[in-house]
Short mmCIF file of C-alpha atoms in Angstrom, two decimals:
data_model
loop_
_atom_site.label_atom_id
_atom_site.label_comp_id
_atom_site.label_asym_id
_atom_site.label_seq_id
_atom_site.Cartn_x
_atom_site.Cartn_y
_atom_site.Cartn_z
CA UNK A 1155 147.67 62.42 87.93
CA UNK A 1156 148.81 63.88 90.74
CA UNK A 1157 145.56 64.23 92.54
CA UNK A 1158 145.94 59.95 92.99
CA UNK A 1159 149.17 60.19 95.05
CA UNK A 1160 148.56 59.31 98.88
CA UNK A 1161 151.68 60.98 99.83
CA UNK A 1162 150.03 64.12 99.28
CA UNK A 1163 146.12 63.08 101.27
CA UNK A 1164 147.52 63.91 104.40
CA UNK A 1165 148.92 67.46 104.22
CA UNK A 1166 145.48 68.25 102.02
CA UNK A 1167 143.10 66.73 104.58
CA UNK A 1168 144.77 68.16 107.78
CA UNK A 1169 144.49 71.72 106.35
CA UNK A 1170 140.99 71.39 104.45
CA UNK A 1171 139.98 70.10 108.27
CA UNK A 1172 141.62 73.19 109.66
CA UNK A 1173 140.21 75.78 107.02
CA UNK A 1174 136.91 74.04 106.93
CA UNK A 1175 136.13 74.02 110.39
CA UNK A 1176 137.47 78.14 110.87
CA UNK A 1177 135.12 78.76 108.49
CA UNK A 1178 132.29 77.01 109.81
CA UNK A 1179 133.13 78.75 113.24
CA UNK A 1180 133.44 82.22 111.63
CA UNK A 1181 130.57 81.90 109.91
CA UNK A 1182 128.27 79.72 112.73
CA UNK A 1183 129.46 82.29 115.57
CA UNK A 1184 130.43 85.59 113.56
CA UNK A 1185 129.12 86.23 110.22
CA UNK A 1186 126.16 84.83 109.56
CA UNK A 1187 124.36 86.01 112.86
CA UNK A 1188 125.21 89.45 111.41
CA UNK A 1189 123.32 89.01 108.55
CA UNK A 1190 120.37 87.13 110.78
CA UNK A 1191 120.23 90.11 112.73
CA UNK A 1192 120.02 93.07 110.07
CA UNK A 1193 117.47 90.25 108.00
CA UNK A 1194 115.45 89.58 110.80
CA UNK A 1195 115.30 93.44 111.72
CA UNK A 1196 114.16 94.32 108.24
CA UNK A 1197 111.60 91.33 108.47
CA UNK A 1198 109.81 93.02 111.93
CA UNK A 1199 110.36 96.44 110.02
CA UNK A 1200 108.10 95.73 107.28
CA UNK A 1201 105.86 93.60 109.83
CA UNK A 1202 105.02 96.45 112.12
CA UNK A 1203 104.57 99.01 109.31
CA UNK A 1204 102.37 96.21 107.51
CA UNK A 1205 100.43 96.01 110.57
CA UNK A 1206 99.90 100.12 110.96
CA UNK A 1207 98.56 100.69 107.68
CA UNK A 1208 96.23 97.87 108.11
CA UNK A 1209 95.54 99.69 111.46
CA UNK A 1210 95.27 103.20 109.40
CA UNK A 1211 93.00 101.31 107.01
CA UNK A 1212 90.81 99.76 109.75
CA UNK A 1213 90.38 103.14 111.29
CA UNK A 1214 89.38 105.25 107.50
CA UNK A 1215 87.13 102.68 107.09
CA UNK A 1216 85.75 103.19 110.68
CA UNK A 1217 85.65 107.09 109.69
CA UNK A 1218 84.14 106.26 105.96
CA UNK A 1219 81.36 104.76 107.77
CA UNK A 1220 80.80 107.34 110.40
CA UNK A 1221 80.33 110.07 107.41
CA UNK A 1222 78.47 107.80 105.55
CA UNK A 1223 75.94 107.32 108.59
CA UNK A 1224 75.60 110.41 109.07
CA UNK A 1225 75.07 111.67 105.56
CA UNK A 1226 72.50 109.32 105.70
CA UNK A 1227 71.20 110.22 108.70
CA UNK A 1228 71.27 114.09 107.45
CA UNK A 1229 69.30 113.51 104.88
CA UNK A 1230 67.08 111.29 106.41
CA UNK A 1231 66.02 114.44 108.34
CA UNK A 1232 65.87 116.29 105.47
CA UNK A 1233 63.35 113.98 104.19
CA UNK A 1234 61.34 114.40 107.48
CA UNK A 1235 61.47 117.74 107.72
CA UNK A 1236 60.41 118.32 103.45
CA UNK A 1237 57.35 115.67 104.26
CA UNK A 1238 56.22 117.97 107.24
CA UNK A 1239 56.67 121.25 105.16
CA UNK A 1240 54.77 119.51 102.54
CA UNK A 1241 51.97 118.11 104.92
CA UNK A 1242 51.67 121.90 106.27
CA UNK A 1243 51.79 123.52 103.14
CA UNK A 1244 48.89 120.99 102.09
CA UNK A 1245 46.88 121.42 105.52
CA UNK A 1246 47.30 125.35 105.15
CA UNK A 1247 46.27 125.54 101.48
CA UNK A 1248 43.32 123.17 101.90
CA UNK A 1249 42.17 125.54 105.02
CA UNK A 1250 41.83 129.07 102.74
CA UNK A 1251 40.69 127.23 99.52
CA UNK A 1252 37.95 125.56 101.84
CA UNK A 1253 37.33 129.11 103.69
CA UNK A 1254 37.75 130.80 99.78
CA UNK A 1255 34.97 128.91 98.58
CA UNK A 1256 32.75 129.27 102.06
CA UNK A 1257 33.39 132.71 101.45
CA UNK A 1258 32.58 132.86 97.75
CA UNK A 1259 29.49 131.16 98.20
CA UNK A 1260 27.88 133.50 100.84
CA UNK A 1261 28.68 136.29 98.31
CA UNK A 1262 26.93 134.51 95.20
CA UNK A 1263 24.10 134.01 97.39
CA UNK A 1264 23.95 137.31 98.53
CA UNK A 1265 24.52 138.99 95.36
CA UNK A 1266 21.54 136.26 93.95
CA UNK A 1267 19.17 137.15 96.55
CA UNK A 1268 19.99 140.99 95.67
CA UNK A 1269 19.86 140.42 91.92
CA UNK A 1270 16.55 138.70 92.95
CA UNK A 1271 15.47 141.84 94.65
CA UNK A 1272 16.35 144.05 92.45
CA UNK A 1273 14.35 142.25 89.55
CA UNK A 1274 10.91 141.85 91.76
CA UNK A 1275 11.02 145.66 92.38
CA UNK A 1276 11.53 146.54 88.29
CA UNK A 1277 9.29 144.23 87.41
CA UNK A 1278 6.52 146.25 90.31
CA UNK A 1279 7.54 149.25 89.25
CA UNK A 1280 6.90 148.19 85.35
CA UNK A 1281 4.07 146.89 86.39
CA UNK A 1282 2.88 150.26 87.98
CA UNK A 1283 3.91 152.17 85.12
CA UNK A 1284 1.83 149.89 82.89
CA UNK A 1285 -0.72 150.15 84.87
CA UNK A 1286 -0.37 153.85 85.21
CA UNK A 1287 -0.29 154.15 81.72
CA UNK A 1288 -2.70 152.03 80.21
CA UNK A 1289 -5.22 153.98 82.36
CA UNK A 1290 -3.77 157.55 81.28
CA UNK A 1291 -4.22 156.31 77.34
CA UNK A 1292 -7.52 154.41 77.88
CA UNK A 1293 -9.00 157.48 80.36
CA UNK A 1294 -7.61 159.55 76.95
CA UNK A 1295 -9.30 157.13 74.45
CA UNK A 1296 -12.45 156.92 76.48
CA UNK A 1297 -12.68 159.95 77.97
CA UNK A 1298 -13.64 158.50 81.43
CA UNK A 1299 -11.55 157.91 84.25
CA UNK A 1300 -10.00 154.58 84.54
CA UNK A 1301 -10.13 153.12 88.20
CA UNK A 1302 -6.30 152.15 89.33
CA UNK A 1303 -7.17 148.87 90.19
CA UNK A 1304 -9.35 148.36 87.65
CA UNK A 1305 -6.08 149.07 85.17
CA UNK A 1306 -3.67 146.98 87.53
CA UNK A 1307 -5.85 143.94 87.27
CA UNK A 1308 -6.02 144.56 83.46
CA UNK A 1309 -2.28 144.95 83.20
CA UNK A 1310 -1.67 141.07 85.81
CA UNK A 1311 -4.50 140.21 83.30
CA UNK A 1312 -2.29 140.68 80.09
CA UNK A 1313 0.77 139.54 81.62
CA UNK A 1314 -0.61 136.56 82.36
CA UNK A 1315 -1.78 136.25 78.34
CA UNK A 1316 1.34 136.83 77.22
CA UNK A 1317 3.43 134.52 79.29
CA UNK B 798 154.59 61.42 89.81
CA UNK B 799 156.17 64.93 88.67
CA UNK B 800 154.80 65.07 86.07
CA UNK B 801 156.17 67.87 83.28
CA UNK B 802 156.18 71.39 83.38
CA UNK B 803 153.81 72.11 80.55
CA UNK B 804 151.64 68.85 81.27
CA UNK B 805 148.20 69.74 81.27
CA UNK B 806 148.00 67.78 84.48
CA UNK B 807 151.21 69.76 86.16
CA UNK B 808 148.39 72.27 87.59
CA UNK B 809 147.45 69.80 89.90
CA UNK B 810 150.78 69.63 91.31
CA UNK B 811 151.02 70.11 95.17
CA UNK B 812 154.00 72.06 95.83
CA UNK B 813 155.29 72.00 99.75
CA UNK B 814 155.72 75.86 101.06
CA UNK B 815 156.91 75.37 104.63
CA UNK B 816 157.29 71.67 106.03
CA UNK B 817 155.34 70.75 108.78
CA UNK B 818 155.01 67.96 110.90
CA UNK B 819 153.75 67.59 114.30
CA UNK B 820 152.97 64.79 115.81
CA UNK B 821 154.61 62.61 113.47
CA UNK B 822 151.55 63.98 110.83
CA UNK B 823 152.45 65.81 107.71
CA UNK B 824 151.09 68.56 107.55
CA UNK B 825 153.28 70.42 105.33
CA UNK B 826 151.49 74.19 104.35
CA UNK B 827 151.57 73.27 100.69
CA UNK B 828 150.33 75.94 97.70
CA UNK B 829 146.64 74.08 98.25
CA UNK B 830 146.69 74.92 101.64
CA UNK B 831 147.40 78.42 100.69
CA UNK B 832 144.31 78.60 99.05
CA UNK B 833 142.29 77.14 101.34
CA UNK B 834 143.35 80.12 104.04
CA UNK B 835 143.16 82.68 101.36
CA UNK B 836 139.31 81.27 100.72
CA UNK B 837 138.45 81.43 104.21
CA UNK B 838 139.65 84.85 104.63
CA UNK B 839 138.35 85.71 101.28
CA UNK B 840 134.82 84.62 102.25
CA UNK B 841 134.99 86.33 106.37
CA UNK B 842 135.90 89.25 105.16
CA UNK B 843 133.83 89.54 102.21
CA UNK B 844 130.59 89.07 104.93
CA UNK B 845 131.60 91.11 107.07
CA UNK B 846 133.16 94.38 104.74
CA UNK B 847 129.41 93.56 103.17
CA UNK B 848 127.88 93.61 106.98
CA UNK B 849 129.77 96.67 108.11
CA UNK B 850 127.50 99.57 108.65
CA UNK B 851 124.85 97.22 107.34
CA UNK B 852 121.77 99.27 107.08
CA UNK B 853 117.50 98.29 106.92
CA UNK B 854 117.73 98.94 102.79
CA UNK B 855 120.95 97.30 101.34
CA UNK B 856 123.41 98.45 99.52
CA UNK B 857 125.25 96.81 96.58
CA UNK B 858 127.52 95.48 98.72
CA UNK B 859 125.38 94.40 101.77
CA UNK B 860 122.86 93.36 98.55
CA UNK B 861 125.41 91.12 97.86
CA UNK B 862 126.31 88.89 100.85
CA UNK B 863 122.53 89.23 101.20
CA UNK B 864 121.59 87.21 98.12
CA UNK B 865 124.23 84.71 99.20
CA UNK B 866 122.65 84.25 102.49
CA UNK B 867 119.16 84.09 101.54
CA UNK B 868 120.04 81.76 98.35
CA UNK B 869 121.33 79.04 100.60
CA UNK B 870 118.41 79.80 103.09
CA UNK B 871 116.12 79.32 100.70
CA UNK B 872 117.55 76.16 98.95
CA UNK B 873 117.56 74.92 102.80
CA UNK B 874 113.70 75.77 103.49
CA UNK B 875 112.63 74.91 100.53
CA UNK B 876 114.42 71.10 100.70
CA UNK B 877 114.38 70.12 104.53
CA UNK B 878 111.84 73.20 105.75
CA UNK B 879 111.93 74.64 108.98
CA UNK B 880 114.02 71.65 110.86
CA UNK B 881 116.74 71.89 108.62
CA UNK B 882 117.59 75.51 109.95
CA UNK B 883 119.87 74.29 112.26
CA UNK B 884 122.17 72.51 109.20
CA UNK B 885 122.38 76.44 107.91
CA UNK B 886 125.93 77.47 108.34
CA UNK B 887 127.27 73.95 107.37
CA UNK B 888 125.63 74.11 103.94
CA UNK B 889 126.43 77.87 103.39
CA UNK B 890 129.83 77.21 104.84
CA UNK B 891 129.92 74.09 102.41
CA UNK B 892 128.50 76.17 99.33
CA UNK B 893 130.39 79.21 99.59
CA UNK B 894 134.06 77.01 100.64
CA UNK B 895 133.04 75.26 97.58
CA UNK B 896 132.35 78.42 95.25
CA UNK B 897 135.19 80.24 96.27
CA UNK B 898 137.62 77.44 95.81
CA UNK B 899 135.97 76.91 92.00
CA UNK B 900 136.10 80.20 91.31
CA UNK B 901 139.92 80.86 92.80
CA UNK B 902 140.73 78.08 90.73
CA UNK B 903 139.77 79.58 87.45
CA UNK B 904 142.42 82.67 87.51
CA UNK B 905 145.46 80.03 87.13
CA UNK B 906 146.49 79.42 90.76
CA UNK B 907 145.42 76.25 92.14
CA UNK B 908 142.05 74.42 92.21
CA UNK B 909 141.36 72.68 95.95
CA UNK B 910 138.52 71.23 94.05
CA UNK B 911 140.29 69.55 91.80
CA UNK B 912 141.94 66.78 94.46
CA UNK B 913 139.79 64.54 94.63
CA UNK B 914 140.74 63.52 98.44
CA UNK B 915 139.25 67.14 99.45
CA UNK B 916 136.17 66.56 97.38
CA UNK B 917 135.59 63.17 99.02
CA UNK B 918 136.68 64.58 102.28
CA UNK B 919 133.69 66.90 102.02
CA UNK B 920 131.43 64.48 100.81
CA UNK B 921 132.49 62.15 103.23
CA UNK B 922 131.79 65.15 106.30
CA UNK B 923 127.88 65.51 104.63
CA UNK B 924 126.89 62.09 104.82
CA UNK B 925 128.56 61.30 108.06
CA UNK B 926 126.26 64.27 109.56
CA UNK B 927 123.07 63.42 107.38
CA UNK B 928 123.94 59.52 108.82
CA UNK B 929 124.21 60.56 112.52
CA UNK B 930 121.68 63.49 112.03
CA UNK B 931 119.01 59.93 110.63
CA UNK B 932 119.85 57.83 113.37
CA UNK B 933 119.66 60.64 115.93
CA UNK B 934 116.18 61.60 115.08
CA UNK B 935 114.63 58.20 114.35
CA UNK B 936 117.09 55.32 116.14
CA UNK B 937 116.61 51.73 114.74
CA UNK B 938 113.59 53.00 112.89
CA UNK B 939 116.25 54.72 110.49
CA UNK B 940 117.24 51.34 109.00
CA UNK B 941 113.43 51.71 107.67
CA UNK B 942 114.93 54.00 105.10
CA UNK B 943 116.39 51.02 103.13
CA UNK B 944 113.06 49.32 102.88
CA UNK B 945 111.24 50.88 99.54
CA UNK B 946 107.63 51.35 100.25
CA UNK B 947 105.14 49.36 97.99
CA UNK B 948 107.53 46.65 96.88
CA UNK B 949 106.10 42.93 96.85
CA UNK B 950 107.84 41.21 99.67
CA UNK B 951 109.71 38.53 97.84
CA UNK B 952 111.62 41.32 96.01
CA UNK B 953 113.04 42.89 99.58
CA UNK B 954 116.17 40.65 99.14
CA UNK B 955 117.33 42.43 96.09
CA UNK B 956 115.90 45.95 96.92
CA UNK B 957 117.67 46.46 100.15
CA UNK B 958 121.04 45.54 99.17
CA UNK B 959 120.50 47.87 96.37
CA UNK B 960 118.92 50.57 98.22
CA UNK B 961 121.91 50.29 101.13
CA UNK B 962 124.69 50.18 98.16
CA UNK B 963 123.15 53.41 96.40
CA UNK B 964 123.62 55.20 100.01
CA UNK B 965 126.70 54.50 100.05
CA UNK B 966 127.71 55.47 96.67
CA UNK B 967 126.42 58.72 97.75
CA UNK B 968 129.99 60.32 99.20
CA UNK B 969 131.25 58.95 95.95
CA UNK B 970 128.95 60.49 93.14
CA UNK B 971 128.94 63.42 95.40
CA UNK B 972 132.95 63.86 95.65
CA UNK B 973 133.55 62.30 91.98
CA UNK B 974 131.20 64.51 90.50
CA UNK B 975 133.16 68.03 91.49
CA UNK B 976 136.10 66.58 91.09
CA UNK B 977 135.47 65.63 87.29
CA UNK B 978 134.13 68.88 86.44
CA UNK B 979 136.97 71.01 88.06
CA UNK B 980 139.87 68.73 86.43
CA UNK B 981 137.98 67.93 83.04
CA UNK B 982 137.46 71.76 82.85
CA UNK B 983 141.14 73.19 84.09
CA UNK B 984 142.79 70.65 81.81
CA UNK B 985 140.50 71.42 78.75
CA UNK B 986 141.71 75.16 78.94
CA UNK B 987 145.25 74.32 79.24
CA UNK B 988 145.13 71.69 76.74
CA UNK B 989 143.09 74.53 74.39
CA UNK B 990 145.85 77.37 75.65
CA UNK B 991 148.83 74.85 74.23
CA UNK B 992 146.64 74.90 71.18
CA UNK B 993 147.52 78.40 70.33
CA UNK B 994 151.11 77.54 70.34
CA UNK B 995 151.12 74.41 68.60
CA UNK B 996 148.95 75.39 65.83
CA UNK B 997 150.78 78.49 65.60
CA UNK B 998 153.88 76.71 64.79
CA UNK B 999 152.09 74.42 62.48
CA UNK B 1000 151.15 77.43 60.33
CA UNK B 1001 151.26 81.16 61.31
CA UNK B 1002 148.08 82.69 62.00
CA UNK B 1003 146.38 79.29 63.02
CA UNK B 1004 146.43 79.69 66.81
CA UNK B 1005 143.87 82.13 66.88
CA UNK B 1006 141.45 79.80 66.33
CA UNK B 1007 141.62 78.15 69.55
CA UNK B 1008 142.53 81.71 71.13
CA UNK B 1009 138.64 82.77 70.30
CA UNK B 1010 137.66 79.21 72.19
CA UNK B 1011 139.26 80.00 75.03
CA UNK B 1012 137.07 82.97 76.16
CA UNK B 1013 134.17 81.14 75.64
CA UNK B 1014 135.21 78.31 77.39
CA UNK B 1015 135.93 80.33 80.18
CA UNK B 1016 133.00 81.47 80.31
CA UNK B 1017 131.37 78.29 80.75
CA UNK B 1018 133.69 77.41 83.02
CA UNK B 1019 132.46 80.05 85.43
CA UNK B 1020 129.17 78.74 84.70
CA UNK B 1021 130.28 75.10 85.66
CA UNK B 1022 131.89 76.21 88.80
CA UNK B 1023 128.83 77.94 90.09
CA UNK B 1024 126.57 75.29 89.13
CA UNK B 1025 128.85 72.67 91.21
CA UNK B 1026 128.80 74.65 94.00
CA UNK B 1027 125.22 74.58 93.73
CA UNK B 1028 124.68 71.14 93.18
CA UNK B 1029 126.93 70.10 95.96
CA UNK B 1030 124.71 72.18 98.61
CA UNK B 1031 121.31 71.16 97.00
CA UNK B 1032 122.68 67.64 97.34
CA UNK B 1033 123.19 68.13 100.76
CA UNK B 1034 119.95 69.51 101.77
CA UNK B 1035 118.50 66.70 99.47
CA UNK B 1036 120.18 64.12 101.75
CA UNK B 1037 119.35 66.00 104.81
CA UNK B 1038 115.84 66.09 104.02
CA UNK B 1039 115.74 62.49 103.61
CA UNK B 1040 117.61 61.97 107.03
CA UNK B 1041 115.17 64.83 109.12
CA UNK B 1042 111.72 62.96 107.17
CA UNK B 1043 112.70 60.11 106.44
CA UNK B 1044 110.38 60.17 103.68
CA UNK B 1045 111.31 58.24 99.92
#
């Protein structure tokens, strides 16, 4: 083989040290810092725009909670401001029924007493009719006068029986 | 040791270009030193055609040279972490001198990888460093590497003599290893490529049965010089590691 002839080590090792070592300078010195560099760049490229969206994210969050709050607190006045309508509404319709029924009780009571009124004068002025005429048909049956109290009494009398 | 024109072995052949020898050294430019400037400039200027007007999102090309970087980068980080950075462009250098010199080898022109001298020369280079790199970082206290952890005492005599003899096989299985595959592969095809003759003359039509192996072994000779390259650089990061930690 001719790989095991030592004539040939020398010529093969002095190159492979020359070619070896160029390339580990051109590559150490030249072309691998080249591909650092563009690497590295695309590295602190993705790092800051990681970083701004988290930044972007931090600060929607920061706004989501802001609306949230005050949605919250919106309606939170809402609330206060339906309970206080209600409370009014309440207060107000409590006020007219109570003044409805003050009102509606004077006028039974004044419509009672007049009803009341009304009755005690019929029932004199039946009374004084009766009387009237049960004297007119007894002076007629009789023949003599009939004294007006006399009759009256007569009429309370009967009443009374008949109750 | 010339051997025949249509040995399988006369691939191997170094053939002088331009004789050279300062110094009193030979160092004639021969066809394998060819190939070793060709892969050199073949790997610069791939990097830096892929790195020219490199932009923030890749293209194919850039994509390219990309993968290679971050492949070895990661191999590195993931075996030695974050001390080993500074090993970086020897094991890319390593991996991609490697690759390219597999690879080359495969379209019929001459395999670097496949001299065994270069191989060990390499190997040799990786545990030289990963040696120095151990006794740099932990002094005396390196030796403690050759001292298995949990074994009874009275067994120490044995176990270190082992443990120092399988470090120093190391260069060996490391340089042997690529070597084997690249010649075991190179003169399987040619042996399988005088097939197609042979048989042919045997009995017409009969060579294209080893004709349809050939693509296929090809093939997996691609796959075998990739995976070499490979193996040599996770090797070395493997060793490193064990030199930066000094853990077993």
């Amino acid at each position: 083989m001719p790989q095991f002839d030592p004539s040939v080590f020398s010529e093969l090792l002095v190159w492979l040290a020359l070619t070896f070592v160029a390339l580990y300078l051109l590559m150490s010195k030249f072309a691998l810092p080249k591909v650092a560099a563009i690497i590295d760049a695309r590295a602190e490229r993705i790092q800051g725009n990681l970083a701004k969206a988290e930044a972007i994210q931090a600060e929607a969050a920061g706004v989501m909670a802001a609306y949230e709050k005050a949605i919250a607190d919106a309606k939170a006045a809402a609330q206060a401001e339906i309970a206080k309508a209600q409370a009014q509404i309440a207060a107000d319709t409590a006020k007219r029924e109570a003044e409805f029924a003050q009102r509606l009780g004077a006028q039974t009571q004044d419509a009672e007493a007049r009803i009341k009124a009304t009755k005690a004068e019929a029932v004199a002025q039946v009374k004084a009719i009766a009387a009237d005429l049960a004297g007119s048909i007894a002076g007629k049956l009789t023949g003599a006068g009939v004294d007006a109290a006399a009759a009256s009494a007569a009429v309370d009398q009967a009443l009374k029986e008949r109750a | 040791m010339a051997a025949d024109a249509h040995s399988p072995l006369a691939q191997f052949e170094i053939k002088p270009l331009l004789e050279l020898h300062p110094f009193g050294i030979d160092a004639t430019f021969t066809n394998a030193s060819l190939i070793m400037v060709v892969v050199v400039a073949l790997i610069t200027l791939f990097i830096v055609a892929g790195m020219n007007k490199a932009t923030i999102v890749p293209g194919r090309f850039q994509g390219m040279v990309e993968f290679f970087y971050e492949f070895i980068a990661n191999l590195l980080q993931e075996n030695t972490g974050s001390a080993g950075r500074k090993f970086f462009p020897l094991v890319f250098s390593l991996f991609m001198f490697i690759l390219a010199c597999n690879l080359i080898g495969l379209f019929g022109v001459f395999t670097v990888t496949s001299h065994i001298i270069v191989t060990f020369a390499l190997a040799l280079l990786v545990i030289t460093i990963v040696t120095a790199v151990g006794f740099i970082r932990h002094g005396a206290h390196f030796c403690s590497y050759f001292v298995p952890q949990g074994a009874p005492m009275w067994l120490m005599p044995l176990m270190i003599p082992l443990e120092i003899i399988s470090y120093l096989i190391r260069p060996i299985s490391l340089s042997v290893r690529l070597f084997a595959n690249m010649v075991a592969g190179h003169v399987m095809l040619t042996v399988i490529g005088g097939f197609v003759v042979g048989l042919n003359g045997l009995l017409i039509g009969f060579g294209v049965i080893p004709l349809a192996a050939i693509p296929l072994i090809f093939a997996l000779e691609v796959l075998v010089a990739l995976l070499q390259a490979y193996v040599f650089a996770i090797l070395t990061c493997i060793y490193l590691n064990d030199a930066i930690h000094l853990a077993h």
